[in-house]
PDB file of C-alpha atoms (C1' of nucleotides) in Angstrom:
ATOM      1  CA  MET A   1     186.362 215.109  82.982  1.00 52.00           C
ATOM      2  CA  ALA A   2     189.602 216.446  83.087  1.00 49.00           C
ATOM      3  CA  ARG A   3     189.869 220.073  81.685  1.00 53.00           C
ATOM      4  CA  CYS A   4     192.680 221.486  80.201  1.00 52.00           C
ATOM      5  CA  ARG A   5     194.293 223.170  83.127  1.00 54.00           C
ATOM      6  CA  ASN A   6     197.106 225.464  82.783  1.00 52.00           C
ATOM      7  CA  LEU A   7     200.240 223.594  83.792  1.00 51.00           C
ATOM      8  CA  GLY A   8     202.568 226.298  83.782  1.00 50.00           C
ATOM      9  CA  PRO A   9     205.496 225.687  81.500  1.00 51.00           C
ATOM     10  CA  LEU A  10     203.893 223.331  79.707  1.00 52.00           C
ATOM     11  CA  GLN A  11     201.394 226.118  78.513  1.00 52.00           C
ATOM     12  CA  MET A  12     203.457 226.580  75.613  1.00 52.00           C
ATOM     13  CA  PRO A  13     202.619 224.016  72.684  1.00 53.00           C
ATOM     14  CA  VAL A  14     205.039 222.270  70.443  1.00 59.00           C
ATOM     15  CA  LEU A  15     206.309 225.669  69.035  1.00 62.00           C
ATOM     16  CA  SER A  16     208.874 225.925  71.595  1.00 62.00           C
ATOM     17  CA  PRO A  17     210.059 223.367  73.235  1.00 77.00           C
ATOM     18  CA  THR A  18     213.187 224.979  74.778  1.00 82.00           C
ATOM     19  CA  TRP A  19     215.251 221.826  75.695  1.00 89.00           C
ATOM     20  CA  THR A  20     214.892 219.501  73.160  1.00 88.00           C
ATOM     21  CA  ASN A  21     216.895 216.453  72.233  1.00 87.00           C
ATOM     22  CA  GLU A  22     218.642 218.317  69.688  1.00 84.00           C
ATOM     23  CA  ARG A  23     219.437 220.917  71.671  1.00 86.00           C
ATOM     24  CA  ILE A  24     220.405 218.644  74.531  1.00 91.00           C
ATOM     25  CA  GLU A  25     222.785 216.729  72.104  1.00 88.00           C
ATOM     26  CA  LEU A  26     224.114 220.076  70.944  1.00 86.00           C
ATOM     27  CA  LEU A  27     224.566 221.263  74.574  1.00 91.00           C
ATOM     28  CA  LYS A  28     226.181 218.173  75.672  1.00 90.00           C
ATOM     29  CA  GLN A  29     228.623 218.001  72.887  1.00 85.00           C
ATOM     30  CA  HIS A  30     230.120 221.668  73.003  1.00 87.00           C
ATOM     31  CA  PHE A  31     230.246 221.277  76.193  1.00 90.00           C
ATOM     32  CA  GLU A  32     232.768 218.416  76.313  1.00 84.00           C
ATOM     33  CA  ALA A  33     234.059 219.994  73.326  1.00 78.00           C
ATOM     34  CA  GLY A  34     235.254 222.635  75.703  1.00 82.00           C
ATOM     35  CA  LEU A  35     233.392 225.542  74.507  1.00 85.00           C
ATOM     36  CA  SER A  36     232.340 227.986  77.480  1.00 88.00           C
ATOM     37  CA  CYS A  37     229.028 228.488  78.561  1.00 92.00           C
ATOM     38  CA  ARG A  38     228.548 231.904  76.659  1.00 90.00           C
ATOM     39  CA  GLU A  39     229.677 230.268  73.222  1.00 86.00           C
ATOM     40  CA  ILE A  40     227.353 227.590  73.692  1.00 89.00           C
ATOM     41  CA  ALA A  41     224.522 229.305  74.438  1.00 92.00           C
ATOM     42  CA  ALA A  42     225.184 231.583  71.217  1.00 88.00           C
ATOM     43  CA  ASP A  43     225.558 228.919  68.933  1.00 84.00           C
ATOM     44  CA  ILE A  44     222.235 227.349  70.294  1.00 86.00           C
ATOM     45  CA  GLY A  45     220.210 230.401  70.245  1.00 87.00           C
ATOM     46  CA  VAL A  46     219.762 230.761  74.237  1.00 92.00           C
ATOM     47  CA  SER A  47     220.969 232.743  77.061  1.00 94.00           C
ATOM     48  CA  ARG A  48     224.234 232.047  79.009  1.00 94.00           C
ATOM     49  CA  ASN A  49     222.130 231.187  82.253  1.00 96.00           C
ATOM     50  CA  ALA A  50     219.986 229.002  80.407  1.00 96.00           C
ATOM     51  CA  VAL A  51     222.828 226.824  79.353  1.00 95.00           C
ATOM     52  CA  ILE A  52     224.419 226.815  82.827  1.00 95.00           C
ATOM     53  CA  GLY A  53     221.400 225.981  84.316  1.00 95.00           C
ATOM     54  CA  LYS A  54     220.259 223.229  82.026  1.00 95.00           C
ATOM     55  CA  LEU A  55     223.733 221.694  82.589  1.00 95.00           C
ATOM     56  CA  SER A  56     223.372 222.221  86.275  1.00 94.00           C
ATOM     57  CA  ARG A  57     220.099 219.825  85.979  1.00 93.00           C
ATOM     58  CA  LEU A  58     221.944 217.668  84.051  1.00 91.00           C
ATOM     59  CA  ASN A  59     224.548 217.400  86.567  1.00 89.00           C
ATOM     60  CA  LEU A  60     227.309 218.227  83.926  1.00 86.00           C
ATOM     61  CA  THR A  61     229.463 220.399  85.629  1.00 83.00           C
ATOM     62  CA  ARG A  62     232.820 220.762  84.848  1.00 77.00           C
ATOM     63  CA  GLY A  63     233.566 219.768  88.153  1.00 68.00           C
ATOM     64  CA  ARG A  64     234.440 222.897  90.023  1.00 56.00           C
ATOM     65  CA  THR A  65     234.108 226.195  89.488  1.00 55.00           C
ATOM     66  CA  VAL A  66     235.489 226.404  86.406  1.00 51.00           C
ATOM     67  CA  ASP A  67     238.025 229.500  87.254  1.00 54.00           C
ATOM     68  CA  GLU A  68     240.214 226.822  87.673  1.00 51.00           C
ATOM     69  CA  ARG A  69     239.811 225.705  84.394  1.00 52.00           C
ATOM     70  CA  ARG A  70     239.751 228.736  82.564  1.00 49.00           C
ATOM     71  CA  LEU A  71     243.032 229.643  84.057  1.00 50.00           C
ATOM     72  CA  GLN A  72     244.548 226.848  82.695  1.00 47.00           C
ATOM     73  CA  ASP A  73     242.984 227.052  79.561  1.00 50.00           C
ATOM     74  CA  ARG A  74     244.493 230.374  79.252  1.00 51.00           C
ATOM     75  CA  ALA A  75     248.033 229.262  79.818  1.00 50.00           C
ATOM     76  CA  SER A  76     248.002 225.934  78.382  1.00 49.00           C
ATOM     77  CA  ALA A  77     245.475 225.679  75.591  1.00 47.00           C
ATOM     78  CA  PRO A  78     245.570 223.697  72.540  1.00 53.00           C
ATOM     79  CA  ARG A  79     245.985 227.104  70.714  1.00 53.00           C
ATOM     80  CA  PRO A  80     243.792 229.989  71.997  1.00 51.00           C
ATOM     81  CA  PRO A  81     246.112 232.974  71.035  1.00 52.00           C
ATOM     82  CA  LYS A  82     245.880 236.276  72.865  1.00 51.00           C
ATOM     83  CA  ALA A  83     242.403 236.170  71.513  1.00 47.00           C
ATOM     84  CA  VAL A  84     240.933 237.857  74.674  1.00 54.00           C
ATOM     85  CA  PRO A  85     241.065 241.353  73.792  1.00 52.00           C
ATOM     86  CA  ARG A  86     240.447 240.280  70.305  1.00 55.00           C
ATOM     87  CA  LEU A  87     237.207 238.461  71.508  1.00 59.00           C
ATOM     88  CA  GLN A  88     236.237 242.042  73.287  1.00 60.00           C
ATOM     89  CA  PHE A  89     236.881 243.730  70.069  1.00 63.00           C
ATOM     90  CA  GLU A  90     235.020 241.652  67.854  1.00 59.00           C
ATOM     91  CA  MET A  91     232.034 241.827  70.436  1.00 62.00           C
ATOM     92  CA  PHE A  92     232.413 245.826  70.677  1.00 61.00           C
ATOM     93  CA  ALA A  93     232.146 245.529  66.789  1.00 60.00           C
ATOM     94  CA  THR A  94     229.369 243.829  66.638  1.00 60.00           C
ATOM     95  CA  ILE A  95     227.024 245.420  69.824  1.00 55.00           C
ATOM     96  CA  TYR A  96     227.957 249.032  68.023  1.00 58.00           C
ATOM     97  CA  GLY A  97     227.096 247.647  64.440  1.00 56.00           C
ATOM     98  CA  GLU A  98     230.374 248.337  63.047  1.00 51.00           C
ATOM     99  CA  ALA A  99     231.580 245.842  60.667  1.00 50.00           C
ATOM    100  CA  ASP A 100     235.270 245.505  60.523  1.00 47.00           C
ATOM    101  CA  THR A 101     234.821 243.812  57.473  1.00 44.00           C
ATOM    102  CA  THR A 102     238.220 241.742  58.849  1.00 45.00           C
ATOM    103  CA  VAL A 103     236.033 239.697  60.942  1.00 43.00           C
ATOM    104  CA  VAL A 104     232.619 240.495  60.093  1.00 43.00           C
ATOM    105  CA  THR A 105     231.914 238.795  56.611  1.00 46.00           C
ATOM    106  CA  GLY A 106     231.633 235.620  54.464  1.00 48.00           C
ATOM    107  CA  PRO A 107     229.524 232.939  55.027  1.00 54.00           C
ATOM    108  CA  ILE A 108     230.012 229.407  57.164  1.00 53.00           C
ATOM    109  CA  ASP A 109     230.635 226.747  55.118  1.00 56.00           C
ATOM    110  CA  ASP A 110     231.999 223.141  56.070  1.00 55.00           C
ATOM    111  CA  ALA A 111     233.766 222.170  52.895  1.00 63.00           C
ATOM    112  CA  ASN A 112     236.824 222.177  55.020  1.00 69.00           C
ATOM    113  CA  ARG A 113     235.437 220.337  57.951  1.00 66.00           C
ATOM    114  CA  CYS A 114     237.810 217.964  59.637  1.00 74.00           C
ATOM    115  CA  SER A 115     238.327 216.132  62.884  1.00 69.00           C
ATOM    116  CA  LEU A 116     240.271 217.210  65.980  1.00 70.00           C
ATOM    117  CA  MET A 117     243.696 215.488  64.997  1.00 70.00           C
ATOM    118  CA  GLU A 118     243.430 217.169  61.645  1.00 72.00           C
ATOM    119  CA  LEU A 119     243.234 220.707  62.801  1.00 73.00           C
ATOM    120  CA  ASP A 120     245.629 223.446  62.399  1.00 73.00           C
ATOM    121  CA  GLU A 121     246.561 226.465  63.916  1.00 73.00           C
ATOM    122  CA  ASN A 122     244.992 228.525  61.205  1.00 75.00           C
ATOM    123  CA  SER A 123     241.914 225.812  61.161  1.00 78.00           C
ATOM    124  CA  CYS A 124     238.592 226.826  62.581  1.00 74.00           C
ATOM    125  CA  ARG A 125     238.005 224.924  65.619  1.00 74.00           C
ATOM    126  CA  TRP A 126     234.365 225.604  65.674  1.00 75.00           C
ATOM    127  CA  PRO A 127     232.484 222.244  66.474  1.00 71.00           C
ATOM    128  CA  ILE A 128     230.401 221.014  64.037  1.00 70.00           C
ATOM    129  CA  SER A 129     227.839 218.453  65.601  1.00 64.00           C
ATOM    130  CA  THR A 130     225.128 217.282  63.527  1.00 59.00           C
ATOM    131  CA  PRO A 131     221.592 216.067  65.681  1.00 52.00           C
ATOM    132  CA  GLY A 132     221.818 212.088  64.907  1.00 54.00           C
ATOM    133  CA  ALA A 133     225.280 211.900  64.020  1.00 55.00           C
ATOM    134  CA  GLU A 134     227.625 209.807  66.173  1.00 60.00           C
ATOM    135  CA  ASP A 135     230.841 211.750  65.754  1.00 62.00           C
ATOM    136  CA  PHE A 136     230.791 215.585  64.724  1.00 66.00           C
ATOM    137  CA  PHE A 137     233.807 217.583  63.279  1.00 73.00           C
ATOM    138  CA  PHE A 138     235.293 221.110  63.128  1.00 76.00           C
ATOM    139  CA  CYS A 139     234.597 223.960  60.833  1.00 73.00           C
ATOM    140  CA  GLY A 140     238.314 223.879  59.822  1.00 78.00           C
ATOM    141  CA  ASN A 141     237.721 226.918  57.687  1.00 77.00           C
ATOM    142  CA  ALA A 142     240.470 229.399  57.123  1.00 76.00           C
ATOM    143  CA  ALA A 143     241.168 231.392  60.402  1.00 73.00           C
ATOM    144  CA  HIS A 144     243.414 234.155  60.376  1.00 70.00           C
ATOM    145  CA  GLU A 145     246.048 234.278  62.927  1.00 67.00           C
ATOM    146  CA  GLY A 146     244.889 235.297  66.427  1.00 65.00           C
ATOM    147  CA  GLN A 147     241.471 233.776  65.502  1.00 67.00           C
ATOM    148  CA  PRO A 148     240.361 230.268  66.625  1.00 69.00           C
ATOM    149  CA  TYR A 149     237.549 230.489  64.303  1.00 70.00           C
ATOM    150  CA  CYS A 150     236.697 231.381  60.724  1.00 69.00           C
ATOM    151  CA  THR A 151     235.263 234.455  59.698  1.00 64.00           C
ATOM    152  CA  GLY A 152     231.816 233.215  60.146  1.00 61.00           C
ATOM    153  CA  HIS A 153     232.267 231.476  63.535  1.00 64.00           C
ATOM    154  CA  SER A 154     233.842 234.186  64.847  1.00 63.00           C
ATOM    155  CA  ARG A 155     230.756 236.154  64.114  1.00 60.00           C
ATOM    156  CA  LEU A 156     228.879 233.887  66.039  1.00 60.00           C
ATOM    157  CA  ALA A 157     230.497 234.232  68.891  1.00 52.00           C
ATOM    158  CA  TYR A 158     228.775 237.402  69.549  1.00 47.00           C
ATOM    159  CA  ARG A 159     227.878 238.529  72.797  1.00 48.00           C
ATOM    160  CA  PRO A 160     224.345 239.840  74.492  1.00 44.00           C
ATOM    161  CA  ASN A 161     224.708 243.293  76.041  1.00 42.00           C
ATOM    162  CA  SER A 162     226.053 242.306  79.529  1.00 38.00           C
ATOM    163  CA  ARG A 163     225.728 246.123  80.351  1.00 42.00           C
ATOM    164  CA  ALA A 164     221.767 246.065  80.116  1.00 39.00           C
ATOM    165  CA  ARG A 165     221.924 244.196  83.381  1.00 40.00           C
ATOM    166  CA  LEU A 166     220.108 245.970  85.962  1.00 39.00           C
ATOM    167  CA  MET A 167     221.315 246.479  89.325  1.00 41.00           C
ATOM    168  CA  ARG A 168     218.421 246.912  92.043  1.00 40.00           C
ATOM    169  CA  GLY A 169     219.490 250.027  94.006  1.00 39.00           C
TER     170      GLY A 169
ATOM    171  C1'  DC B   1     236.533 246.592  85.571  1.00 76.84           C
ATOM    172  C1'  DC B   2     235.885 242.917  82.891  1.00 76.84           C
ATOM    173  C1'  DC B   3     235.260 237.742  82.552  1.00 76.84           C
ATOM    174  C1'  DT B   4     233.508 232.906  84.080  1.00 76.84           C
ATOM    175  C1'  DG B   5     230.456 229.281  85.979  1.00 76.84           C
ATOM    176  C1'  DA B   6     227.392 227.890  90.167  1.00 76.84           C
ATOM    177  C1'  DT B   7     223.621 228.166  92.544  1.00 76.84           C
ATOM    178  C1'  DT B   8     219.178 230.380  94.196  1.00 76.84           C
ATOM    179  C1'  DC B   9     214.949 231.306  93.264  1.00 76.84           C
ATOM    180  C1'  DG B  10     210.331 233.195  91.320  1.00 76.84           C
ATOM    181  C1'  DC B  11     207.751 231.059  87.574  1.00 76.84           C
TER     182       DC B  11
ATOM    183  C1'  DG C   1     211.682 222.280  84.344  1.00 76.84           C
ATOM    184  C1'  DC C   2     212.864 226.634  83.183  1.00 76.84           C
ATOM    185  C1'  DG C   3     216.071 230.621  82.626  1.00 76.84           C
ATOM    186  C1'  DA C   4     216.781 235.240  85.153  1.00 76.84           C
ATOM    187  C1'  DA C   5     218.892 237.255  88.996  1.00 76.84           C
ATOM    188  C1'  DT C   6     222.229 236.661  92.052  1.00 76.84           C
ATOM    189  C1'  DC C   7     226.064 234.928  94.145  1.00 76.84           C
ATOM    190  C1'  DA C   8     230.715 233.535  94.385  1.00 76.84           C
ATOM    191  C1'  DG C   9     235.822 233.432  92.289  1.00 76.84           C
ATOM    192  C1'  DG C  10     239.340 235.033  89.163  1.00 76.84           C
TER     193       DG C  10
END
DNA sequence: CCCTGATTCGC
DNA sequence: GCGAATCAGG
């Protein structure tokens, strides 16, 4: 008789299906949407490496060491303002728990969702993908100048402490 | 120093 | 198959 043997990763019941079809769809859509792995990870709720690992397994790489892409993205992106120091500031505030109130506030509502064509410079461009839907929308909420996302989604783009990395002596 | 993604490698 | 650790580039 075949007895229940430990199969490693399958030992977990149905409570934690790490990568389910829904998550994979989100992963793909966010990936195609041009989101960074960290952003995708933040949205799905997994670590950055998890996203990258899954993408690699799915052979969904952006061609090459996206470094080239990000450079071009910084230079001629649709509308990525000087969000580099801005993003760091948001992360910093998030980590330290200092709510600047200018960014950390307001729930996320999809009353103003729009398509890519309808995106404005002051519209949140956070991709809203609904599992099962064929097309996805963008948040479209009011995004302040210098911010690609609305208040709610800006906070969503938090970052886990990077300094927690323990380097081997 | 920070960031990024890609790969390796143990589980 | 999964993701942390590590590697490699900017």
